[in-house]
PDB file of C-alpha atoms in Angstrom:
ATOM      1  CA  MET A 285       0.000   0.000   0.000  1.00 58.00           C
ATOM      2  CA  SER A 286       2.780   2.473   0.812  1.00 72.00           C
ATOM      3  CA  ASN A 287       4.462   1.835  -2.550  1.00 78.00           C
ATOM      4  CA  ASP A 288       1.210   2.670  -4.334  1.00 81.00           C
ATOM      5  CA  PHE A 289       0.870   5.847  -2.297  1.00 79.00           C
ATOM      6  CA  LYS A 290       4.467   6.784  -3.074  1.00 80.00           C
ATOM      7  CA  SER A 291       3.961   6.267  -6.815  1.00 84.00           C
ATOM      8  CA  VAL A 292       0.782   8.375  -6.714  1.00 82.00           C
ATOM      9  CA  LEU A 293       2.723  11.143  -4.971  1.00 82.00           C
ATOM     10  CA  GLU A 294       5.488  10.977  -7.569  1.00 85.00           C
ATOM     11  CA  VAL A 295       2.979  11.179 -10.434  1.00 88.00           C
ATOM     12  CA  ARG A 296       1.219  14.094  -8.730  1.00 86.00           C
ATOM     13  CA  THR A 297       4.530  15.909  -8.254  1.00 87.00           C
ATOM     14  CA  GLU A 298       5.404  15.473 -11.921  1.00 89.00           C
ATOM     15  CA  ASN A 299       1.963  16.762 -12.964  1.00 89.00           C
ATOM     16  CA  LEU A 300       2.339  19.828 -10.751  1.00 86.00           C
ATOM     17  CA  LYS A 301       5.778  20.560 -12.224  1.00 88.00           C
ATOM     18  CA  GLN A 302       4.403  20.285 -15.752  1.00 90.00           C
ATOM     19  CA  GLN A 303       1.470  22.559 -14.903  1.00 86.00           C
ATOM     20  CA  ARG A 304       3.829  25.110 -13.373  1.00 86.00           C
ATOM     21  CA  SER A 305       6.071  25.124 -16.457  1.00 87.00           C
ATOM     22  CA  ARG A 306       3.040  25.497 -18.763  1.00 85.00           C
ATOM     23  CA  ARG A 307       1.688  28.289 -16.601  1.00 81.00           C
ATOM     24  CA  GLU A 308       5.005  30.133 -16.718  1.00 81.00           C
ATOM     25  CA  GLN A 309       5.263  29.584 -20.446  1.00 80.00           C
ATOM     26  CA  PHE A 310       1.788  30.843 -21.307  1.00 79.00           C
ATOM     27  CA  SER A 311       1.009  33.372 -18.565  1.00 72.00           C
ATOM     28  CA  ARG A 312       3.759  35.844 -19.513  1.00 58.00           C
ATOM     29  CA  ALA A 313       2.075  37.533 -22.470  1.00 48.00           C
ATOM     30  CA  PRO A 314       4.062  40.326 -24.154  1.00 42.00           C
ATOM     31  CA  VAL A 315       2.582  43.816 -23.956  1.00 40.00           C
ATOM     32  CA  SER A 316       2.368  44.163 -27.768  1.00 41.00           C
ATOM     33  CA  ALA A 317       0.007  41.178 -27.901  1.00 42.00           C
ATOM     34  CA  LEU A 318      -2.636  42.927 -25.805  1.00 42.00           C
ATOM     35  CA  PRO A 319      -5.705  44.020 -27.779  1.00 44.00           C
ATOM     36  CA  LEU A 320      -5.634  47.637 -26.612  1.00 43.00           C
ATOM     37  CA  ALA A 321      -1.898  48.196 -26.866  1.00 41.00           C
ATOM     38  CA  PRO A 322      -0.677  51.592 -28.144  1.00 42.00           C
ATOM     39  CA  ASN A 323       0.600  50.268 -31.482  1.00 43.00           C
ATOM     40  CA  HIS A 324      -2.971  49.323 -32.443  1.00 42.00           C
ATOM     41  CA  LEU A 325      -4.487  52.750 -31.740  1.00 42.00           C
ATOM     42  CA  GLY A 326      -1.435  54.966 -31.789  1.00 43.00           C
ATOM     43  CA  GLY A 327      -1.834  56.386 -35.287  1.00 43.00           C
ATOM     44  CA  GLY A 328      -5.459  57.287 -34.756  1.00 43.00           C
ATOM     45  CA  ALA A 329      -4.759  59.075 -31.490  1.00 44.00           C
ATOM     46  CA  VAL A 330      -2.134  61.296 -33.029  1.00 45.00           C
ATOM     47  CA  VAL A 331      -4.449  62.230 -35.893  1.00 44.00           C
ATOM     48  CA  LEU A 332      -7.308  62.800 -33.431  1.00 46.00           C
ATOM     49  CA  GLY A 333      -5.091  65.003 -31.318  1.00 48.00           C
ATOM     50  CA  ALA A 334      -4.016  67.035 -34.356  1.00 47.00           C
ATOM     51  CA  GLU A 335      -7.594  67.442 -35.577  1.00 49.00           C
ATOM     52  CA  SER A 336      -8.869  68.460 -32.149  1.00 47.00           C
ATOM     53  CA  ARG A 337      -6.089  70.997 -31.748  1.00 50.00           C
ATOM     54  CA  ALA A 338      -6.870  72.431 -35.151  1.00 52.00           C
ATOM     55  CA  SER A 339     -10.530  72.836 -34.319  1.00 54.00           C
ATOM     56  CA  GLY A 340      -9.789  74.200 -30.850  1.00 55.00           C
ATOM     57  CA  ASP A 341     -11.378  71.267 -28.982  1.00 53.00           C
ATOM     58  CA  VAL A 342      -9.653  69.556 -26.088  1.00 54.00           C
ATOM     59  CA  ALA A 343      -9.000  65.797 -26.528  1.00 49.00           C
ATOM     60  CA  ILE A 344      -7.835  63.379 -23.851  1.00 52.00           C
ATOM     61  CA  ASP A 345      -5.353  60.736 -24.905  1.00 52.00           C
ATOM     62  CA  MET A 346      -6.875  57.502 -23.445  1.00 56.00           C
ATOM     63  CA  VAL A 347      -4.312  55.170 -24.987  1.00 61.00           C
ATOM     64  CA  ASP A 348      -1.701  55.707 -22.266  1.00 72.00           C
ATOM     65  CA  SER A 349      -4.213  55.224 -19.428  1.00 74.00           C
ATOM     66  CA  ARG A 350      -5.574  52.038 -21.017  1.00 79.00           C
ATOM     67  CA  THR A 351      -2.079  50.681 -21.454  1.00 82.00           C
ATOM     68  CA  SER A 352      -1.171  51.441 -17.861  1.00 80.00           C
ATOM     69  CA  GLN A 353      -4.420  49.826 -16.688  1.00 82.00           C
ATOM     70  CA  GLN A 354      -3.650  46.759 -18.758  1.00 82.00           C
ATOM     71  CA  LEU A 355      -0.114  46.592 -17.393  1.00 83.00           C
ATOM     72  CA  GLN A 356      -1.446  46.968 -13.863  1.00 83.00           C
ATOM     73  CA  LEU A 357      -3.997  44.215 -14.522  1.00 82.00           C
ATOM     74  CA  ILE A 358      -1.248  41.959 -15.889  1.00 86.00           C
ATOM     75  CA  ASP A 359       0.893  42.621 -12.815  1.00 84.00           C
ATOM     76  CA  GLU A 360      -2.041  41.806 -10.526  1.00 86.00           C
ATOM     77  CA  GLN A 361      -2.764  38.625 -12.449  1.00 87.00           C
ATOM     78  CA  ASP A 362       0.906  37.629 -12.338  1.00 86.00           C
ATOM     79  CA  SER A 363       1.071  38.204  -8.594  1.00 87.00           C
ATOM     80  CA  TYR A 364      -2.170  36.242  -8.130  1.00 89.00           C
ATOM     81  CA  ILE A 365      -0.866  33.379 -10.266  1.00 89.00           C
ATOM     82  CA  GLN A 366       2.432  33.443  -8.389  1.00 89.00           C
ATOM     83  CA  SER A 367       0.662  33.325  -5.019  1.00 89.00           C
ATOM     84  CA  ARG A 368      -1.438  30.407  -6.258  1.00 90.00           C
ATOM     85  CA  ALA A 369       1.697  28.627  -7.457  1.00 89.00           C
ATOM     86  CA  ASP A 370       3.364  29.197  -4.078  1.00 90.00           C
ATOM     87  CA  THR A 371       0.287  27.869  -2.303  1.00 91.00           C
ATOM     88  CA  MET A 372       0.213  24.801  -4.536  1.00 91.00           C
ATOM     89  CA  GLN A 373       3.908  24.264  -3.881  1.00 91.00           C
ATOM     90  CA  ASN A 374       3.273  24.422  -0.128  1.00 91.00           C
ATOM     91  CA  ILE A 375       0.417  21.940  -0.475  1.00 92.00           C
ATOM     92  CA  GLU A 376       2.620  19.672  -2.573  1.00 90.00           C
ATOM     93  CA  SER A 377       5.411  19.730   0.007  1.00 90.00           C
ATOM     94  CA  THR A 378       2.873  19.016   2.760  1.00 92.00           C
ATOM     95  CA  ILE A 379       1.546  16.036   0.813  1.00 92.00           C
ATOM     96  CA  VAL A 380       5.081  14.743   0.303  1.00 90.00           C
ATOM     97  CA  GLU A 381       5.756  15.108   4.040  1.00 92.00           C
ATOM     98  CA  LEU A 382       2.523  13.261   4.820  1.00 92.00           C
ATOM     99  CA  GLY A 383       3.566  10.525   2.411  1.00 90.00           C
ATOM    100  CA  SER A 384       6.861  10.071   4.223  1.00 91.00           C
ATOM    101  CA  ILE A 385       5.054  10.039   7.581  1.00 93.00           C
ATOM    102  CA  PHE A 386       2.681   7.337   6.319  1.00 92.00           C
ATOM    103  CA  GLN A 387       5.641   5.322   5.027  1.00 91.00           C
ATOM    104  CA  GLN A 388       7.298   5.537   8.438  1.00 92.00           C
ATOM    105  CA  LEU A 389       4.023   4.542  10.079  1.00 91.00           C
ATOM    106  CA  ALA A 390       3.680   1.547   7.749  1.00 89.00           C
ATOM    107  CA  HIS A 391       7.250   0.530   8.588  1.00 88.00           C
ATOM    108  CA  MET A 392       6.551   0.783  12.334  1.00 88.00           C
ATOM    109  CA  VAL A 393       3.350  -1.251  11.964  1.00 87.00           C
ATOM    110  CA  LYS A 394       5.296  -3.906  10.052  1.00 86.00           C
ATOM    111  CA  GLU A 395       7.909  -4.055  12.826  1.00 85.00           C
ATOM    112  CA  GLN A 396       5.182  -4.302  15.471  1.00 88.00           C
ATOM    113  CA  GLU A 397       3.510  -7.077  13.515  1.00 88.00           C
ATOM    114  CA  GLU A 398       6.692  -9.166  13.750  1.00 85.00           C
ATOM    115  CA  THR A 399       6.952  -8.458  17.487  1.00 87.00           C
ATOM    116  CA  ILE A 400       3.315  -9.379  18.060  1.00 88.00           C
ATOM    117  CA  GLN A 401       3.765 -12.620  16.138  1.00 89.00           C
ATOM    118  CA  ARG A 402       6.764 -13.534  18.308  1.00 90.00           C
ATOM    119  CA  ILE A 403       4.821 -12.726  21.480  1.00 91.00           C
ATOM    120  CA  ASP A 404       1.895 -14.813  20.241  1.00 90.00           C
ATOM    121  CA  GLU A 405       4.215 -17.740  19.494  1.00 94.00           C
ATOM    122  CA  ASN A 406       5.777 -17.453  22.967  1.00 95.00           C
ATOM    123  CA  VAL A 407       2.346 -17.397  24.612  1.00 94.00           C
ATOM    124  CA  MET A 408       1.294 -20.471  22.650  1.00 95.00           C
ATOM    125  CA  GLY A 409       4.509 -22.261  23.697  1.00 95.00           C
ATOM    126  CA  ALA A 410       3.951 -21.332  27.341  1.00 95.00           C
ATOM    127  CA  GLN A 411       0.365 -22.557  27.154  1.00 95.00           C
ATOM    128  CA  LEU A 412       1.510 -25.903  25.755  1.00 96.00           C
ATOM    129  CA  ASP A 413       4.123 -26.194  28.522  1.00 96.00           C
ATOM    130  CA  VAL A 414       1.525 -25.449  31.212  1.00 96.00           C
ATOM    131  CA  GLU A 415      -0.839 -28.052  29.783  1.00 96.00           C
ATOM    132  CA  ALA A 416       1.959 -30.645  29.670  1.00 96.00           C
ATOM    133  CA  ALA A 417       2.938 -29.861  33.281  1.00 94.00           C
ATOM    134  CA  HIS A 418      -0.695 -30.146  34.373  1.00 95.00           C
ATOM    135  CA  SER A 419      -1.035 -33.562  32.768  1.00 95.00           C
ATOM    136  CA  GLU A 420       2.208 -34.721  34.430  1.00 94.00           C
ATOM    137  CA  ILE A 421       0.990 -33.516  37.826  1.00 92.00           C
ATOM    138  CA  LEU A 422      -2.293 -35.395  37.324  1.00 91.00           C
ATOM    139  CA  LYS A 423      -0.373 -38.565  36.439  1.00 91.00           C
ATOM    140  CA  TYR A 424       1.795 -38.185  39.540  1.00 86.00           C
ATOM    141  CA  PHE A 425      -1.238 -37.549  41.756  1.00 82.00           C
ATOM    142  CA  GLN A 426      -2.957 -40.648  40.389  1.00 83.00           C
ATOM    143  CA  SER A 427       0.145 -42.729  40.961  1.00 80.00           C
ATOM    144  CA  VAL A 428       0.435 -41.416  44.523  1.00 73.00           C
ATOM    145  CA  THR A 429      -3.205 -42.093  45.386  1.00 74.00           C
ATOM    146  CA  SER A 430      -3.202 -45.526  43.830  1.00 73.00           C
ATOM    147  CA  ASN A 431       0.010 -46.585  45.508  1.00 75.00           C
ATOM    148  CA  ARG A 432      -1.157 -48.646  48.531  1.00 75.00           C
ATOM    149  CA  TRP A 433       2.344 -49.502  49.572  1.00 79.00           C
ATOM    150  CA  LEU A 434       3.066 -45.825  50.079  1.00 77.00           C
ATOM    151  CA  MET A 435       0.079 -45.526  52.396  1.00 81.00           C
ATOM    152  CA  VAL A 436       1.169 -48.608  54.320  1.00 84.00           C
ATOM    153  CA  LYS A 437       4.700 -47.228  54.677  1.00 87.00           C
ATOM    154  CA  ILE A 438       3.439 -43.887  55.952  1.00 88.00           C
ATOM    155  CA  PHE A 439       1.108 -45.635  58.407  1.00 92.00           C
ATOM    156  CA  LEU A 440       3.946 -47.848  59.701  1.00 94.00           C
ATOM    157  CA  ILE A 441       6.226 -44.823  60.145  1.00 95.00           C
ATOM    158  CA  LEU A 442       3.533 -43.075  62.162  1.00 95.00           C
ATOM    159  CA  ILE A 443       3.039 -46.134  64.376  1.00 96.00           C
ATOM    160  CA  VAL A 444       6.796 -46.415  64.968  1.00 95.00           C
ATOM    161  CA  PHE A 445       7.037 -42.766  66.007  1.00 93.00           C
ATOM    162  CA  PHE A 446       4.013 -43.163  68.258  1.00 93.00           C
ATOM    163  CA  ILE A 447       5.533 -46.187  69.986  1.00 93.00           C
ATOM    164  CA  ILE A 448       8.875 -44.418  70.417  1.00 92.00           C
ATOM    165  CA  PHE A 449       7.125 -41.394  71.832  1.00 90.00           C
ATOM    166  CA  VAL A 450       5.038 -43.436  74.265  1.00 90.00           C
ATOM    167  CA  VAL A 451       7.886 -45.723  75.416  1.00 89.00           C
ATOM    168  CA  PHE A 452      10.727 -43.255  75.791  1.00 86.00           C
ATOM    169  CA  LEU A 453       8.966 -40.065  76.693  1.00 81.00           C
ATOM    170  CA  ALA A 454       6.186 -41.326  78.864  1.00 67.00           C
TER     171      ALA A 454
END
């Protein structure tokens, strides 16, 4: 499972790098390519200015203000795109860090699994030993209770001690 997750992270990282390079390649549009750039309307504005001066009217040259607005808009868009790229990079690094944490966790779980298996095997061995000891104790108890000679010997020893006690101490 961790290898699959790692490969998914690698593919995702490659995709993000490709998107970033495409974004950098296509987001930097030259100023002359803008639709309202001065080279598109420049000739008309000069003629308009000359005609308005000749007639005595006042004309405002809007080409420079439009160009500056477009440049300002491009700068804002570039800064927005850059902030988005930085945010995506932070997210990507966080995902990579999480991937490494999950790999470490999987490794620790694998190590614990081996330890648990050894403990389980030891418990099973101890249980078998206890059962074997119990059966041996039962055999010994049965042999002791069925041994009549042992009871006779113990009874004779008690009688001998009783006689010795009565004869010598009384």
